[in-house]
Amino acid sequence: MFRGREWSLFDWRDRCAQAARVGLRGLGLWHADLEHQLEQRSLAEIRQIFQDHGLETLELEFLDGWYLDKGTEDRAASDSRRALLFEAAAELGAHHIKVGNIFGVHCEISKLAERFAELCADAAKRHDAPITYELISTDLNANTLDRAIEVVRGAEGVNGGLTLDTWHLAKLGIAPEDLRRIPRQYVTYVELSDGMSHNMSDLMEEAVRHRQLPGEGEFDLEGYIAVLQDLGYGGPWGVEVLSDRLRALPITEIFSRTWQTASAQF
């Protein structure tokens, strides 16, 4: 999907240990990282290591291409990844599976909503994890609150909702107060990430290499948090900081700085 390696150099056991050490209560797994893990251990072993460290909330991502027509090569690849993520969600007891349209492939909103409902219905038959549609700055279709709400409304709120990432919200010009328009039942998961208000020439490059830890950029993270808490959001708060600078640090410092900067926003 992206250029270069998409799996972590840090062993799963070490990641779980560091998360528990600093006070985090969960972790996320990107699909390529999950595939890499499964070359070494089973889903049952992944779950056991996670639970042995007292962790509770596991996120799985990312499913793209589910809105494409069947019979195409890209849809077949998406369906294969769907099978992997659905099996993992059932075995690992995932909190949710994150989906979306990272590369801005054109799809009419009505069709997107229909396919999202189909995806949620399929998920409901195979595991308990809800499907969350992420507002993404490079998504050319559901890149406003109203459009994103229209997409998830198609699942009738049963096991479909939204992932709100503060990096993408800020880049899309969605202010904290704007979030009050979202029906509470659609807010399934929230991620904290900071950055600069101006855009780099390549927004995708900025998204995967140049984000900043919470409080170290220019976004109003405290404002987003305050509004979501006021709306009654009681789910987990994740931290997604894709950054070359952060990746270059030792694992102990990565986890310590992540915990310190994120918790300071509250």
GROMACS .gro file of C-alpha atoms in nm:
model
  266
    1MET     CA    1   0.000   0.000   0.000
    2PHE     CA    2   0.269   0.249   0.099
    3ARG     CA    3   0.630   0.268  -0.006
    4GLY     CA    4   0.875   0.068   0.206
    5ARG     CA    5   0.831  -0.159   0.505
    6GLU     CA    6   0.488  -0.156   0.669
    7TRP     CA    7   0.562  -0.368   0.975
    8SER     CA    8   0.733  -0.285   1.301
    9LEU     CA    9   1.093  -0.374   1.378
   10PHE     CA   10   0.993  -0.417   1.743
   11ASP     CA   11   0.869  -0.759   1.850
   12TRP     CA   12   0.504  -0.783   1.959
   13ARG     CA   13   0.603  -0.898   2.307
   14ASP     CA   14   0.829  -0.596   2.351
   15ARG     CA   15   0.559  -0.358   2.230
   16CYS     CA   16   0.308  -0.504   2.473
   17ALA     CA   17   0.558  -0.482   2.757
   18GLN     CA   18   0.637  -0.116   2.686
   19ALA     CA   19   0.269  -0.025   2.654
   20ALA     CA   20   0.197  -0.180   2.993
   21ARG     CA   21   0.505  -0.014   3.147
   22VAL     CA   22   0.398   0.342   3.064
   23GLY     CA   23   0.028   0.296   3.139
   24LEU     CA   24  -0.128   0.242   2.797
   25ARG     CA   25  -0.421   0.000   2.791
   26GLY     CA   26  -0.402  -0.119   2.433
   27LEU     CA   27  -0.229  -0.125   2.097
   28GLY     CA   28  -0.313  -0.122   1.729
   29LEU     CA   29  -0.208  -0.356   1.449
   30TRP     CA   30  -0.177  -0.253   1.086
   31HIS     CA   31  -0.270  -0.533   0.844
   32ALA     CA   32   0.084  -0.573   0.705
   33ASP     CA   33   0.222  -0.588   1.059
   34LEU     CA   34  -0.035  -0.853   1.144
   35GLU     CA   35   0.070  -1.058   0.841
   36HIS     CA   36   0.432  -1.025   0.950
   37GLN     CA   37   0.342  -1.137   1.301
   38LEU     CA   38   0.167  -1.445   1.167
   39GLU     CA   39   0.490  -1.560   1.004
   40GLN     CA   40   0.624  -1.615   1.357
   41ARG     CA   41   0.326  -1.691   1.581
   42SER     CA   42  -0.044  -1.774   1.573
   43LEU     CA   43  -0.337  -1.546   1.647
   44ALA     CA   44  -0.383  -1.732   1.974
   45GLU     CA   45  -0.024  -1.653   2.071
   46ILE     CA   46  -0.066  -1.288   1.974
   47ARG     CA   47  -0.377  -1.271   2.194
   48GLN     CA   48  -0.208  -1.444   2.486
   49ILE     CA   49   0.091  -1.209   2.484
   50PHE     CA   50  -0.146  -0.911   2.471
   51GLN     CA   51  -0.351  -1.039   2.764
   52ASP     CA   52  -0.046  -1.148   2.966
   53HIS     CA   53   0.059  -0.783   2.981
   54GLY     CA   54  -0.281  -0.671   3.109
   55LEU     CA   55  -0.378  -0.491   2.790
   56GLU     CA   56  -0.744  -0.459   2.698
   57THR     CA   57  -0.810  -0.263   2.378
   58LEU     CA   58  -0.685  -0.389   2.042
   59GLU     CA   59  -0.737  -0.199   1.718
   60LEU     CA   60  -0.711  -0.360   1.373
   61GLU     CA   61  -0.657  -0.169   1.049
   62PHE     CA   62  -0.671  -0.102   0.756
   63LEU     CA   63  -0.929  -0.217   0.503
   64ASP     CA   64  -0.956  -0.029   0.176
   65GLY     CA   65  -1.118  -0.123  -0.154
   66TRP     CA   66  -1.431  -0.278   0.001
   67TYR     CA   67  -1.645  -0.026  -0.191
   68LEU     CA   68  -1.517  -0.147  -0.531
   69ASP     CA   69  -1.718  -0.370  -0.761
   70LYS     CA   70  -1.672  -0.743  -0.730
   71GLY     CA   71  -1.478  -0.912  -1.006
   72THR     CA   72  -1.193  -0.660  -1.011
   73GLU     CA   73  -0.838  -0.738  -0.905
   74ASP     CA   74  -0.835  -0.465  -0.642
   75ARG     CA   75  -1.163  -0.585  -0.490
   76ALA     CA   76  -1.027  -0.941  -0.475
   77ALA     CA   77  -0.722  -0.813  -0.285
   78SER     CA   78  -0.951  -0.620  -0.050
   79ASP     CA   79  -1.166  -0.928   0.012
   80SER     CA   80  -0.854  -1.130   0.097
   81ARG     CA   81  -0.749  -0.867   0.351
   82ARG     CA   82  -1.105  -0.855   0.484
   83ALA     CA   83  -1.089  -1.229   0.556
   84LEU     CA   84  -0.762  -1.183   0.746
   85LEU     CA   85  -0.889  -0.890   0.954
   86PHE     CA   86  -1.224  -1.055   1.028
   87GLU     CA   87  -1.055  -1.374   1.144
   88ALA     CA   88  -0.816  -1.172   1.360
   89ALA     CA   89  -1.101  -0.964   1.507
   90ALA     CA   90  -1.282  -1.278   1.616
   91GLU     CA   91  -0.974  -1.443   1.761
   92LEU     CA   92  -0.821  -1.135   1.924
   93GLY     CA   93  -1.140  -0.974   2.051
   94ALA     CA   94  -1.067  -0.650   1.865
   95HIS     CA   95  -1.233  -0.328   1.975
   96HIS     CA   96  -1.293  -0.229   1.610
   97ILE     CA   97  -1.167  -0.259   1.254
   98LYS     CA   98  -1.077   0.066   1.083
   99VAL     CA   99  -1.171   0.112   0.716
  100GLY     CA  100  -1.177   0.395   0.467
  101ASN     CA  101  -1.057   0.530   0.135
  102ILE     CA  102  -0.697   0.638   0.181
  103PHE     CA  103  -0.612   0.697  -0.183
  104GLY     CA  104  -0.923   0.892  -0.276
  105VAL     CA  105  -1.063   0.642  -0.525
  106HIS     CA  106  -1.383   0.791  -0.667
  107CYS     CA  107  -1.705   0.638  -0.536
  108GLU     CA  108  -2.047   0.799  -0.515
  109ILE     CA  109  -2.163   0.861  -0.158
  110SER     CA  110  -2.479   0.657  -0.206
  111LYS     CA  111  -2.276   0.361  -0.328
  112LEU     CA  112  -2.022   0.409  -0.049
  113ALA     CA  113  -2.301   0.401   0.209
  114GLU     CA  114  -2.452   0.090   0.051
  115ARG     CA  115  -2.119  -0.093   0.046
  116PHE     CA  116  -2.043   0.016   0.403
  117ALA     CA  117  -2.375  -0.132   0.517
  118GLU     CA  118  -2.292  -0.455   0.333
  119LEU     CA  119  -1.948  -0.463   0.498
  120CYS     CA  120  -2.099  -0.414   0.844
  121ALA     CA  121  -2.359  -0.685   0.783
  122ASP     CA  122  -2.085  -0.926   0.677
  123ALA     CA  123  -1.879  -0.835   0.985
  124ALA     CA  124  -2.173  -0.891   1.220
  125LYS     CA  125  -2.192  -1.252   1.108
  126ARG     CA  126  -1.826  -1.319   1.183
  127HIS     CA  127  -1.715  -1.120   1.490
  128ASP     CA  128  -1.826  -0.859   1.747
  129ALA     CA  129  -1.593  -0.576   1.644
  130PRO     CA  130  -1.765  -0.272   1.488
  131ILE     CA  131  -1.646  -0.133   1.156
  132THR     CA  132  -1.530   0.228   1.178
  133TYR     CA  133  -1.506   0.458   0.879
  134GLU     CA  134  -1.220   0.703   0.919
  135LEU     CA  135  -1.242   1.060   0.793
  136ILE     CA  136  -0.919   1.094   0.598
  137SER     CA  137  -0.779   1.409   0.443
  138THR     CA  138  -0.694   1.231   0.116
  139ASP     CA  139  -1.043   1.082   0.080
  140LEU     CA  140  -1.212   1.267  -0.206
  141ASN     CA  141  -1.559   1.129  -0.131
  142ALA     CA  142  -1.647   1.131   0.240
  143ASN     CA  143  -1.420   1.418   0.338
  144THR     CA  144  -1.676   1.625   0.531
  145LEU     CA  145  -1.869   1.547   0.847
  146ASP     CA  146  -2.201   1.540   0.665
  147ARG     CA  147  -2.075   1.300   0.399
  148ALA     CA  148  -1.910   1.073   0.655
  149ILE     CA  149  -2.230   1.066   0.861
  150GLU     CA  150  -2.423   0.975   0.548
  151VAL     CA  151  -2.190   0.680   0.488
  152VAL     CA  152  -2.217   0.530   0.836
  153ARG     CA  153  -2.590   0.599   0.861
  154GLY     CA  154  -2.633   0.325   0.602
  155ALA     CA  155  -2.531   0.068   0.863
  156GLU     CA  156  -2.815   0.191   1.087
  157GLY     CA  157  -2.580   0.234   1.382
  158VAL     CA  158  -2.572  -0.136   1.465
  159ASN     CA  159  -2.203  -0.214   1.425
  160GLY     CA  160  -2.081   0.075   1.212
  161GLY     CA  161  -1.940   0.409   1.321
  162LEU     CA  162  -1.668   0.668   1.272
  163THR     CA  163  -1.303   0.697   1.363
  164LEU     CA  164  -1.209   1.058   1.430
  165ASP     CA  165  -0.837   1.134   1.398
  166THR     CA  166  -0.744   1.486   1.508
  167TRP     CA  167  -0.473   1.510   1.239
  168HIS     CA  168  -0.722   1.450   0.960
  169LEU     CA  169  -0.991   1.662   1.126
  170ALA     CA  170  -0.756   1.958   1.140
  171LYS     CA  171  -0.632   1.908   0.786
  172LEU     CA  172  -0.992   1.894   0.662
  173GLY     CA  173  -1.071   2.221   0.840
  174ILE     CA  174  -1.312   2.056   1.083
  175ALA     CA  175  -1.307   2.258   1.406
  176PRO     CA  176  -1.378   2.109   1.750
  177GLU     CA  177  -1.724   2.269   1.770
  178ASP     CA  178  -1.817   2.114   1.435
  179LEU     CA  179  -1.809   1.770   1.599
  180ARG     CA  180  -2.131   1.852   1.781
  181ARG     CA  181  -2.314   1.774   1.455
  182ILE     CA  182  -2.221   1.406   1.478
  183PRO     CA  183  -2.484   1.182   1.641
  184ARG     CA  184  -2.315   1.041   1.952
  185GLN     CA  185  -2.380   0.679   1.854
  186TYR     CA  186  -2.161   0.719   1.547
  187VAL     CA  187  -1.842   0.813   1.736
  188THR     CA  188  -1.676   0.475   1.785
  189TYR     CA  189  -1.309   0.561   1.818
  190VAL     CA  190  -1.087   0.870   1.854
  191GLU     CA  191  -0.718   0.911   1.769
  192LEU     CA  192  -0.489   1.192   1.882
  193SER     CA  193  -0.221   1.327   1.654
  194ASP     CA  194  -0.073   1.673   1.608
  195GLY     CA  195   0.081   1.861   1.319
  196MET     CA  196   0.124   2.191   1.140
  197SER     CA  197  -0.168   2.393   1.007
  198HIS     CA  198  -0.006   2.448   0.668
  199ASN     CA  199   0.015   2.156   0.427
  200MET     CA  200   0.330   2.010   0.277
  201SER     CA  201   0.333   1.970  -0.102
  202ASP     CA  202   0.258   1.596  -0.068
  203LEU     CA  203  -0.020   1.546   0.189
  204MET     CA  204   0.015   1.168   0.186
  205GLU     CA  205   0.387   1.201   0.257
  206GLU     CA  206   0.310   1.439   0.542
  207ALA     CA  207   0.049   1.201   0.684
  208VAL     CA  208   0.281   0.900   0.704
  209ARG     CA  209   0.613   1.066   0.787
  210HIS     CA  210   0.572   1.407   0.949
  211ARG     CA  211   0.302   1.403   1.214
  212GLN     CA  212   0.379   1.528   1.564
  213LEU     CA  213   0.306   1.401   1.912
  214PRO     CA  214   0.003   1.548   2.091
  215GLY     CA  215   0.072   1.903   2.207
  216GLU     CA  216   0.384   1.944   1.994
  217GLY     CA  217   0.208   2.087   1.689
  218GLU     CA  218  -0.047   2.356   1.611
  219PHE     CA  219  -0.379   2.169   1.632
  220ASP     CA  220  -0.640   2.232   1.902
  221LEU     CA  221  -0.629   1.886   2.059
  222GLU     CA  222  -0.762   2.008   2.393
  223GLY     CA  223  -1.058   2.160   2.208
  224TYR     CA  224  -1.137   1.834   2.026
  225ILE     CA  225  -1.110   1.638   2.350
  226ALA     CA  226  -1.331   1.881   2.543
  227VAL     CA  227  -1.610   1.869   2.286
  228LEU     CA  228  -1.602   1.490   2.257
  229GLN     CA  229  -1.609   1.451   2.635
  230ASP     CA  230  -1.897   1.697   2.653
  231LEU     CA  231  -2.083   1.486   2.398
  232GLY     CA  232  -2.038   1.185   2.623
  233TYR     CA  233  -1.772   0.994   2.433
  234GLY     CA  234  -1.647   0.726   2.670
  235GLY     CA  235  -1.450   0.501   2.437
  236PRO     CA  236  -1.074   0.459   2.405
  237TRP     CA  237  -0.839   0.737   2.299
  238GLY     CA  238  -0.570   0.616   2.063
  239VAL     CA  239  -0.250   0.788   1.954
  240GLU     CA  240  -0.150   0.765   1.587
  241VAL     CA  241   0.169   0.956   1.518
  242LEU     CA  242   0.333   0.850   1.193
  243SER     CA  243   0.669   1.020   1.213
  244ASP     CA  244   1.022   0.952   1.092
  245ARG     CA  245   1.158   1.130   1.397
  246LEU     CA  246   0.958   0.914   1.636
  247ARG     CA  247   1.049   0.593   1.453
  248ALA     CA  248   1.419   0.672   1.495
  249LEU     CA  249   1.396   0.668   1.877
  250PRO     CA  250   1.453   0.368   2.106
  251ILE     CA  251   1.136   0.176   2.189
  252THR     CA  252   1.140   0.289   2.553
  253GLU     CA  253   1.147   0.656   2.452
  254ILE     CA  254   0.878   0.611   2.185
  255PHE     CA  255   0.632   0.471   2.436
  256SER     CA  256   0.726   0.708   2.717
  257ARG     CA  257   0.693   1.020   2.503
  258THR     CA  258   0.368   0.896   2.352
  259TRP     CA  259   0.212   0.841   2.693
  260GLN     CA  260   0.343   1.165   2.842
  261THR     CA  261   0.235   1.390   2.557
  262ALA     CA  262  -0.107   1.227   2.509
  263SER     CA  263  -0.202   1.217   2.877
  264ALA     CA  264  -0.099   1.583   2.912
  265GLN     CA  265  -0.385   1.681   2.678
  266PHE     CA  266  -0.637   1.571   2.941
   0.00000   0.00000   0.00000
